[in-house]
Amino acid sequence: MALIAGAFYSARAVLSHSFAGIEADEARQSIERAQQALQADLHQLDAVVEDYALWDDVYHFVERGNPEFMASGFTRRSLDNIHVDIVWLIDRTGRTVAQLAMNNTLPGGLGQLGPATSARLLSYVSLLTRPGGRMVPRAHLVRMPEGALAIAAAPIVGSSQPETSVGTLVFGRYLHAGLIARLEETSQAPIRFTLLDERGKPLLSVPQAVSDWLANPGKRADLLVQAQDPATLGCHALLRDIKGHPLAVISTTVSRGALQIGKRTITWVVATLMAGFAVVVVLLVSLLNRSGRSRAAAQRQWLDQQRKLLRLTRRDALTGLPNRVHLQRLLPRLLSRATRDGSRLALLYLDLDHFKNVNDSLGHGMGDKLLAAVAQRLRISVAAHDLVVRTGGDEFVIVATMLPDAAVVNSIAERIRAAFAVPLDVDGITLSVAPSIGISVYPEDGSDPEQLLKHADIALYTAKDRGRGNHQFYTPEMNARLRERLGLERALRLALDNNELSLEYQPCFDLQTLRTVSLEALIRWRTADGTYIPPSRFIPIAEQSNLIVEIGDWVLRHVCLQLSEWQRERLPLVPVSVNISVRQFEKTPLASVVAGLAQELGIDASLLHFEITESVAMQNSQQQLGALQALRNLGSRILIDDFGTGYSSLSYLKHLPIDTLKIDRAFVRDMAADANDAAIVRAIVGVAKSLGLLLVAEGIESAEQLDCLRKLGCECGQGFYFSPPVSAHACRNILWQLRGARSLPEVPRLRLLQPTS
C-alpha cells in the first residue's frame, strides 16, 4: 500500500508538471501571435507610406507646391482608412513642407504637430535614413510626448524620375485603442499595452511580478510568463523603440482551465489505475489461498474481458459508432438478408466538406467534438434499423436497409443534407458543416461489399468534383471518367519528366502610358504527339493529386532561369508574376526557395510577384500569412487574382500583406455596356484606392473597355487587346522596346511586338 501511495503522488506530480509546461507554452504562443499581429500592422504601415511616397501628386506638391493638395489629398476619412495619425512631408533640405495630426477637437478632425512632437520626429527620422539617403525598409516604434508611436518613412519620388527623391514622407500611427482592437481581432486574444517612462518604469499599475521583471534590466529576458491567479496565466513581452530602449509592455492572458481539468483527470486516472493494481494484488492473494475456485473465477473474468475487448474493437472510440471492422463483418449478412427478402440496400458514403479547416483554425480537440456531434445528428437522421458507421477521419458510411426501391434512397440523402443545414453548437461555438454523399444501391451497383463500397466511393468523388455539398448516385459513366482522370494524371506525371510543359508570358500594361510594366507566367502542355491540353483541364487534376506542388516548383525555377537569361542578354527587366496554389503554401517553404533561386541564378527576388486566388486568401491561416509576409520581405509583391468572384470582403483584405488586386475578366467583359458591371468595377477601384493597393484589370479585349477603365481610375491591365500570351522569344522583342521611349502613344504599335503566328 505504501508503494501504491508513493507511485500515486509521484505520477500525479510529474503529470501536473507536464500540464503546467503545456500551459506555459500556450501562453508564449499567445503573446507571439500578438507580436506577429503588431508586426503585420507595422508592415502594413510600411506599405502605405511607400505607396503614398510613389504618388505623383505628393511628388509635385513637394517639388512645386499646391496649397489645395493637403486639403484634398489627406482628409480625415482617408487617414482613418489607412489608420494614420500623423503625416509629415520634408523636402530634400530637411525643411518641413506640410504636417498634419489627428485632432478630434478641431473642425475636420485635423490639426498641426506641436513643436515638441516635430522636434522629436526630426530626431527619429534621421535614424531611419541609411548612408546615401535610403530608408530603412520597416516601421519602428518611438516615444512621443503623446505616447508610443509607430513611424515609417519613405523617399518621395515621381514615376517620371524614380531615381530622384525630392524629400521624405513620414506616417505615424499611435498605439491607441483602435490599434489594440485590430490586434485583438487578428490574434484572437485579449491584449493590453502598458507604456514605460524614460527610466523603464510602467505608467500604469501592473502586477508585482511584472514590476520586478522590469526593475532588473541586466537579468531579464524580453518575455515573462507568470501566474496571475489560479484561473489565468499572464504573458508579457517587452517592446523597444528604434534606439533599443524599453518603450512598452504588450500583455495577454491565457486560461488555466486545462491545468485544472488535467489535475482532476490525472487524479482520477492514476487513482483508478492504483485501485486496479490494488485489486489485482488482492486477487493474487486470494488465488494463493483458494486456488481451485479462484482459478475458475479468473477464467470467467478473462472471458468477460475478452468479450469486452471484442466489442471495443468493433466500436469507434470517439463517436461510439460501429467502425470499419464491424461494417466488414456485418455487411455480408445484411446483403444476404436483402437477397432473401427481395429488398434493396443502399450505401451512402459521406464526407464532411472542408473539415480540415476546423482542425487548422480551432484545433483537433474541437474537431473531435464536432465529429461526435455529427455522429449524433446522423444517428437521429436515419431509421432505427439503418447502420451508421465511422470509417475514419471525417468519413461515415450509412447502410440503409429494407428499402422497397431505389427511389427511397434519394429522400434519405435529402433528409441527411437537410439535417446538416442547421448549424451545430459545439461548446458554445456555432459550426456549419456540409456533407458530400456518394451512393451505391444493391443489387444494381454491385453484388458484394467490396464492389458496393468502391462504387459509393467513386460517386462521392464525383459529388466533390461537382462542387461539394451534394449527393450523387453511382453510374457506370463515373468509372469511365475516373479512369480518364487517372490516365490524364499519369500522363501529367510523365509530362514533367519528358519536358512537355512550357511557359508563355502575357504582358501587363500601364493603361495611361501603355508601357509594359510586368509579365504573367502561364503554363502550357503540349503532348509528344502535338495534342494541346488546356490548363483548365489539367490544373484541377494537379491540385487534387498533389502534382501541383511539383508543377509549381517547375514553373518557379523556369521563370527564374528565364529572368537570368534575359539579364545576361542585358534586356530591360520587368517583374514576372507566378500563380501559387494553396498546396504550395502547405508543402513548400516558398520564401526559402525563392531566396535560394535568386542567389543561385543571380537575380533580384523583387522581380518575382506571386498571384493567389481569393479562396486561398480567405483561409488566412498563420502559416499562410507568415509565408506571404516572408515573400514580401524579400521584395516580392503579392496579387489577389480573379478579385470580385469570391468573397471580396474588406474584413480579410485589411489583414493580408498584399499589394495588388486583379479585377476578374467577367466584370471587364461587359462593363462598357452593362451599368452593373461598371458599378462593380468602380467599387473595386474604390476599395483598392482606400487600401492603397494597385489595380490590374484582366481580359481587356476592346478600345471601349480600355477607355472605360481609364475613366474609372484603373492603373494597369492585360488582355488580348494588347497582347495574347507569347513565348519567351517573343517577350525579348517586348522587353527590348523598353530601352526606347518610356511610353508608347498608340495601341497598334504594341501589337507590332506580337508574333505573327
mmCIF file of N, CA, C and O in Angstrom, residues 130 138 209 595 625 669:
data_model
loop_
_atom_site.group_PDB
_atom_site.id
_atom_site.type_symbol
_atom_site.label_atom_id
_atom_site.label_comp_id
_atom_site.label_asym_id
_atom_site.label_seq_id
_atom_site.Cartn_x
_atom_site.Cartn_y
_atom_site.Cartn_z
ATOM 1 N N ARG A 130 19.583 55.614 -44.114
ATOM 2 C CA ARG A 130 20.885 54.989 -44.319
ATOM 3 C C ARG A 130 21.806 55.955 -45.080
ATOM 4 O O ARG A 130 21.346 56.926 -45.675
ATOM 5 N N ARG A 138 11.393 49.260 -42.836
ATOM 6 C CA ARG A 138 10.372 48.774 -41.931
ATOM 7 C C ARG A 138 10.064 49.837 -40.899
ATOM 8 O O ARG A 138 10.884 50.703 -40.607
ATOM 9 N N ALA A 209 4.990 41.026 -10.035
ATOM 10 C CA ALA A 209 5.986 40.232 -10.768
ATOM 11 C C ALA A 209 6.472 40.967 -12.008
ATOM 12 O O ALA A 209 7.649 40.897 -12.364
ATOM 13 N N ALA A 595 14.506 32.707 -52.235
ATOM 14 C CA ALA A 595 15.807 33.281 -51.865
ATOM 15 C C ALA A 595 16.945 32.433 -52.414
ATOM 16 O O ALA A 595 17.957 32.956 -52.906
ATOM 17 N N LEU A 625 -0.177 33.523 -43.745
ATOM 18 C CA LEU A 625 0.189 34.920 -43.515
ATOM 19 C C LEU A 625 1.692 35.055 -43.364
ATOM 20 O O LEU A 625 2.310 35.978 -43.898
ATOM 21 N N ARG A 669 -15.523 42.276 -69.128
ATOM 22 C CA ARG A 669 -16.069 41.904 -70.435
ATOM 23 C C ARG A 669 -17.278 42.751 -70.823
ATOM 24 O O ARG A 669 -17.384 43.215 -71.961
#
